[in-house]
XYZ file of C-alpha atoms in Angstrom:
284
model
C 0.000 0.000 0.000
C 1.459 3.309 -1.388
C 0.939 5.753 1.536
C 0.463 9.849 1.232
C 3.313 11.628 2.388
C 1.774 15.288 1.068
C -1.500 16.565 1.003
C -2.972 19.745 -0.038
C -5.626 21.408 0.269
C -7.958 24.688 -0.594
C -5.410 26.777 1.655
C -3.251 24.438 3.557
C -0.465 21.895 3.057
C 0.498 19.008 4.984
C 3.562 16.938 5.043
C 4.365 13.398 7.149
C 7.581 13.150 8.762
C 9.754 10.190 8.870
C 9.362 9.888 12.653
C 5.299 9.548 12.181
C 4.392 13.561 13.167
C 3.017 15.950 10.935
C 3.657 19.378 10.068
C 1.396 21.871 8.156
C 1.067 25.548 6.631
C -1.322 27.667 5.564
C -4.783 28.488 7.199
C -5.755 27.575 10.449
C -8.933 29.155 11.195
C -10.434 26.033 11.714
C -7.984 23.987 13.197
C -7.030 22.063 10.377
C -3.248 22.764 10.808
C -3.424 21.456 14.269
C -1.730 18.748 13.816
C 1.398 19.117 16.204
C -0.146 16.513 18.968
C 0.048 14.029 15.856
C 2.310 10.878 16.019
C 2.652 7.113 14.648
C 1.055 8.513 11.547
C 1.962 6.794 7.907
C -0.351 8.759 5.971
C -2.080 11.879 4.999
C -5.015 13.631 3.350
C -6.506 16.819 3.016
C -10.119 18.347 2.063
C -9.580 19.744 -1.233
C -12.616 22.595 -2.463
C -13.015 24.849 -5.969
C -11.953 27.810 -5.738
C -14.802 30.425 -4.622
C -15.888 33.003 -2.441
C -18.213 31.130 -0.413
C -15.620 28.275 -0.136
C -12.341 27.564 1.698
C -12.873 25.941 5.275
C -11.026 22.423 4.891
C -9.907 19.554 7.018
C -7.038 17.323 7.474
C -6.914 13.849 8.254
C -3.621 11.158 9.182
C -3.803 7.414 9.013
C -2.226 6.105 12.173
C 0.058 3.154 11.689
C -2.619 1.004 13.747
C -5.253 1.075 11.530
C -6.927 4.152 13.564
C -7.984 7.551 11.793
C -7.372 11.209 13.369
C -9.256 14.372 12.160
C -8.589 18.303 12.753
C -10.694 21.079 11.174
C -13.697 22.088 9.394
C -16.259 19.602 11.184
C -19.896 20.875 10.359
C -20.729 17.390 8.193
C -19.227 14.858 10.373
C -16.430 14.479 7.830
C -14.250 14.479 10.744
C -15.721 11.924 12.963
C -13.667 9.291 12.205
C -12.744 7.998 16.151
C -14.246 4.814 15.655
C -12.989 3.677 12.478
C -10.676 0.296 12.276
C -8.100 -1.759 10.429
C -7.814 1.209 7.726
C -4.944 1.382 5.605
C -5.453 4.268 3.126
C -7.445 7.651 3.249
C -8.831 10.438 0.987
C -10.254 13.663 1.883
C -13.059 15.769 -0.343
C -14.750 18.400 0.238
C -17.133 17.999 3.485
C -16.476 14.066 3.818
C -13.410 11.615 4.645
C -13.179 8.250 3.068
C -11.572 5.141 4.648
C -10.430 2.422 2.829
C -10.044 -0.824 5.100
C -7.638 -3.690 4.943
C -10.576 -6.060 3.677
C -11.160 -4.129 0.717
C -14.122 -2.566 1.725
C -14.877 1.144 1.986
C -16.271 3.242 4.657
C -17.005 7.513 4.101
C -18.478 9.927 6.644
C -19.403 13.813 5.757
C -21.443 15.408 3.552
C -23.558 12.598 1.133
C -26.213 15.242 -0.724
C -24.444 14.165 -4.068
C -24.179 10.156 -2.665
C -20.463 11.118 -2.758
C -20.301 9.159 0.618
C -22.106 5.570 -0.916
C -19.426 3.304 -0.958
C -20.441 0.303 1.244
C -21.061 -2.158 -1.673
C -18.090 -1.612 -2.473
C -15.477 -4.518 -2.480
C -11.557 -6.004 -3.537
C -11.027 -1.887 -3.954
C -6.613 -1.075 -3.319
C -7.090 3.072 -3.685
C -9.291 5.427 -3.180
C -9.467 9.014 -4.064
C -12.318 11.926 -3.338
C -13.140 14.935 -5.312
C -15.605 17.915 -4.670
C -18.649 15.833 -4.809
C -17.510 12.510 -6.249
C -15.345 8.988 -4.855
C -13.409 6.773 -6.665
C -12.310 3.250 -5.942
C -9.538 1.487 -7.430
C -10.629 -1.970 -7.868
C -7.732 -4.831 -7.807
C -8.665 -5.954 -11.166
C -7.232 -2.551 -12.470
C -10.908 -1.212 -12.817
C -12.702 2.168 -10.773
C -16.058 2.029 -9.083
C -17.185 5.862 -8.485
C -20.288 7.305 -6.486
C -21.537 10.747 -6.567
C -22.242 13.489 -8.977
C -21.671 12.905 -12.717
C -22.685 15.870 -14.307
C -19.676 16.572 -15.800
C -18.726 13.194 -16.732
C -16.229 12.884 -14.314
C -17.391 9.534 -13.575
C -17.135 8.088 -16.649
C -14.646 5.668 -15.674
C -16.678 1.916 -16.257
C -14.250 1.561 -19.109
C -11.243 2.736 -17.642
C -8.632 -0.375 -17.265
C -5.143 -1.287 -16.353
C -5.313 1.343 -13.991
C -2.950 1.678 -10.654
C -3.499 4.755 -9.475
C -6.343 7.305 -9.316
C -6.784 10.975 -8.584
C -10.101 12.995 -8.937
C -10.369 17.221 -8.683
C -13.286 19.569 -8.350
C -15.062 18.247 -11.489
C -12.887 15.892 -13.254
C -10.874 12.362 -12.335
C -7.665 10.920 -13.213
C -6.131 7.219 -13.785
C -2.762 5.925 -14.192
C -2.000 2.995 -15.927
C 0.297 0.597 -15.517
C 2.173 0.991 -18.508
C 2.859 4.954 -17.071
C -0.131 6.840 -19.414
C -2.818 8.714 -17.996
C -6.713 8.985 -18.856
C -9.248 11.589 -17.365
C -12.467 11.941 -17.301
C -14.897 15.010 -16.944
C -14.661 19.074 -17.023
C -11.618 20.320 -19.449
C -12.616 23.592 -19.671
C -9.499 24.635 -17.760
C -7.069 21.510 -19.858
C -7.039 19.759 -16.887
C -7.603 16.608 -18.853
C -4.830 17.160 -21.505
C -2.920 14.484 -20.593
C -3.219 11.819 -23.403
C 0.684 12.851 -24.129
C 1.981 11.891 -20.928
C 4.495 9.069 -20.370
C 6.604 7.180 -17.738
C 4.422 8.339 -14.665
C 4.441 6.884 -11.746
C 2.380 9.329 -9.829
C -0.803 11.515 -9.894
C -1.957 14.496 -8.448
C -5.380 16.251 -8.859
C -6.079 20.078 -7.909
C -9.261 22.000 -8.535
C -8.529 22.853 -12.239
C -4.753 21.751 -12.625
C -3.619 17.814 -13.297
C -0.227 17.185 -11.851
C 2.097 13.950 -12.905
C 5.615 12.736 -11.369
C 7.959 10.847 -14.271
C 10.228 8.050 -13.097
C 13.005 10.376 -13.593
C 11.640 12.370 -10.550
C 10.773 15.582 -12.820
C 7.046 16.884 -13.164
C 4.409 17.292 -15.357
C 1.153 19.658 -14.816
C -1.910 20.190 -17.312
C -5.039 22.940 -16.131
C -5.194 26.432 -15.171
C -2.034 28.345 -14.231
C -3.439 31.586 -13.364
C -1.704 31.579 -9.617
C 1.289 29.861 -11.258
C 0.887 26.220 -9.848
C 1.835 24.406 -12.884
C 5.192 26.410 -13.152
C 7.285 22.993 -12.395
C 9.328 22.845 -15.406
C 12.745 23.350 -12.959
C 11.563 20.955 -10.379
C 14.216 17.919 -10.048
C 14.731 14.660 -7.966
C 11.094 14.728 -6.454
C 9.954 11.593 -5.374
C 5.965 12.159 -4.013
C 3.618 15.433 -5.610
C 0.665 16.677 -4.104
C -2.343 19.422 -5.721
C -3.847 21.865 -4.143
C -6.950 23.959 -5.216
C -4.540 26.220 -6.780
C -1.050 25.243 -5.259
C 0.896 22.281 -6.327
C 3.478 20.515 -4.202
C 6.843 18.701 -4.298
C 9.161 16.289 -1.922
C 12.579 16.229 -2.848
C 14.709 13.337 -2.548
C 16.435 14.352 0.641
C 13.161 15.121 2.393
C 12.948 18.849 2.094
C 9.903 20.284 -0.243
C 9.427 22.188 -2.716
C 5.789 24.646 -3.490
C 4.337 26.986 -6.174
C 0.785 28.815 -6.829
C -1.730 30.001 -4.421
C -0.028 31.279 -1.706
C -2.508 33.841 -0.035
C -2.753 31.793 3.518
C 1.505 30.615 3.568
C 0.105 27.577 2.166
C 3.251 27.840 0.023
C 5.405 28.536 2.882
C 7.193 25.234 3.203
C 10.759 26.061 2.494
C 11.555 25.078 5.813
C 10.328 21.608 6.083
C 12.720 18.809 6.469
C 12.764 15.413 7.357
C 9.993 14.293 5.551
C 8.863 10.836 4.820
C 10.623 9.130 1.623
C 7.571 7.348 -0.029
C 8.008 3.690 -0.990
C 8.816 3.005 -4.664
C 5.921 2.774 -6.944
């Protein structure tokens, strides 16, 4: 199981350190940078939202190396009441709702359902799992994605998707890698965020509200989407091993554990110059 050692999220960023704490930047009107109690974590997420004015609060969650899931932040669905969840080993975080995938292959979600974004318990054999605004993806073992939630935009046209070993999904559009390092999408491209028919050798995937972001097996980076706070300018970016997409921030851990940020940086979400230590990801 490939665990998340960045997350990002409509004004925060979070990043695991390889002694199991967590550090973050960015807003904390909410609490969702209070993460400093944190420890025996192996993974984390972060509630992604659009960009608008009547959006922004956000939550942050971290997969505890027992199987146990702790919350911090925005809490008015329930997308952070998560105390009683067990035997988890990978997490996603959308917009109002946390998702839980546990070591049977099973799926459990709590938070906001008006869109059914939260219906996953028929789910089953699923090895990933990935939430957007309103919509869930599961990657299936058999290289295939269940989804749940709104399809409006066709980001949930996925039944056809296959070979798949990784998947991402944004504010209105979702994201699959294959296994032979190409990457499909699904769903809203009025931004380009689904331009990525041309990419090769990936081995990672990102999703931010209207940006795409993919890590090559050299360790450079790839972006496709909207630019206009400057989060696909990655072209210089070298030796990263993990990526992560904001709602208008993308970010970057280097090889030696420090990290790397560009875009949106109105909150210090940005601000991670600083960081060290972090968590080397297992190889893909």
């Amino acid at each position: 199981m490939r665990h998340s050692v960045l997350a990002a999220g409509r004004r925060h960023t979070v990043g695991l350190k390889a002694d199991g704490t967590v550090v973050a930047a960015g807003d904390n009107r909410l609490g969702q940078c209070a993460v400093d109690g944190w420890h025996g974590i192996v993974s984390v997420a972060a509630g992604n939202v659009h960009m608008a004015a009547n959006t922004g609060n956000a939550h942050t969650v971290g997969l505890r190396a027992d199987g146990t899931v702790v919350a911090a932040g925005w809490n008015r669905h329930g997308q952070c009441e998560t105390g009683d969840w067990r035997d988890i080993v990978a997490i996603a975080a959308g917009w109002c709702r946390t998702v839980g995938l546990r070591a049977d292959g099973s799926v459990v979600a709590v938070g906001r359902n008006l869109e059914g974004e939260c219906e996953t318990d028929g789910w089953r054999d699923i090895v990933a799992i990935a939430a957007g605004d309103w919509h869930t993806l599961g990657l299936r073992a058999d290289g295939t994605v269940a989804w749940t939630g709104n399809n409006r935009h066709r980001q949930c046209r996925v039944d056809e998707w296959r070979d798949i070993v990784a998947v991402a999904a944004g504010y209105l559009h979702s994201v699959g890698l294959r296994a032979d390092g190409t990457v499909t999408a699904a769903g809203s491209n009025h931004a380009g965020q689904c331009g990525v028919d041309g990419w090769r050798d990936i081995v990672a995937i990102a999703a931010g509200s209207l940006h795409m972001v993919g890590l090559r097996a050299d360790g450079t980076v790839v972006t496709a989407g909207d630019n206009r706070f400057g989060q696909c300018e990655v072209g210089r970016w070298r030796g990263i091993v993990a990526i992560a997409a904001g709602c208008a921030h993308t970010v970057g851990l280097r090889a030696d554990g420090t990290v790397v940020a560009v875009g949106d940086n109105s909150h210090g979400q940005c601000e991670v110059d600083g960081w060290s230590g972090l968590r080397i990801p297992e190889t893909p």
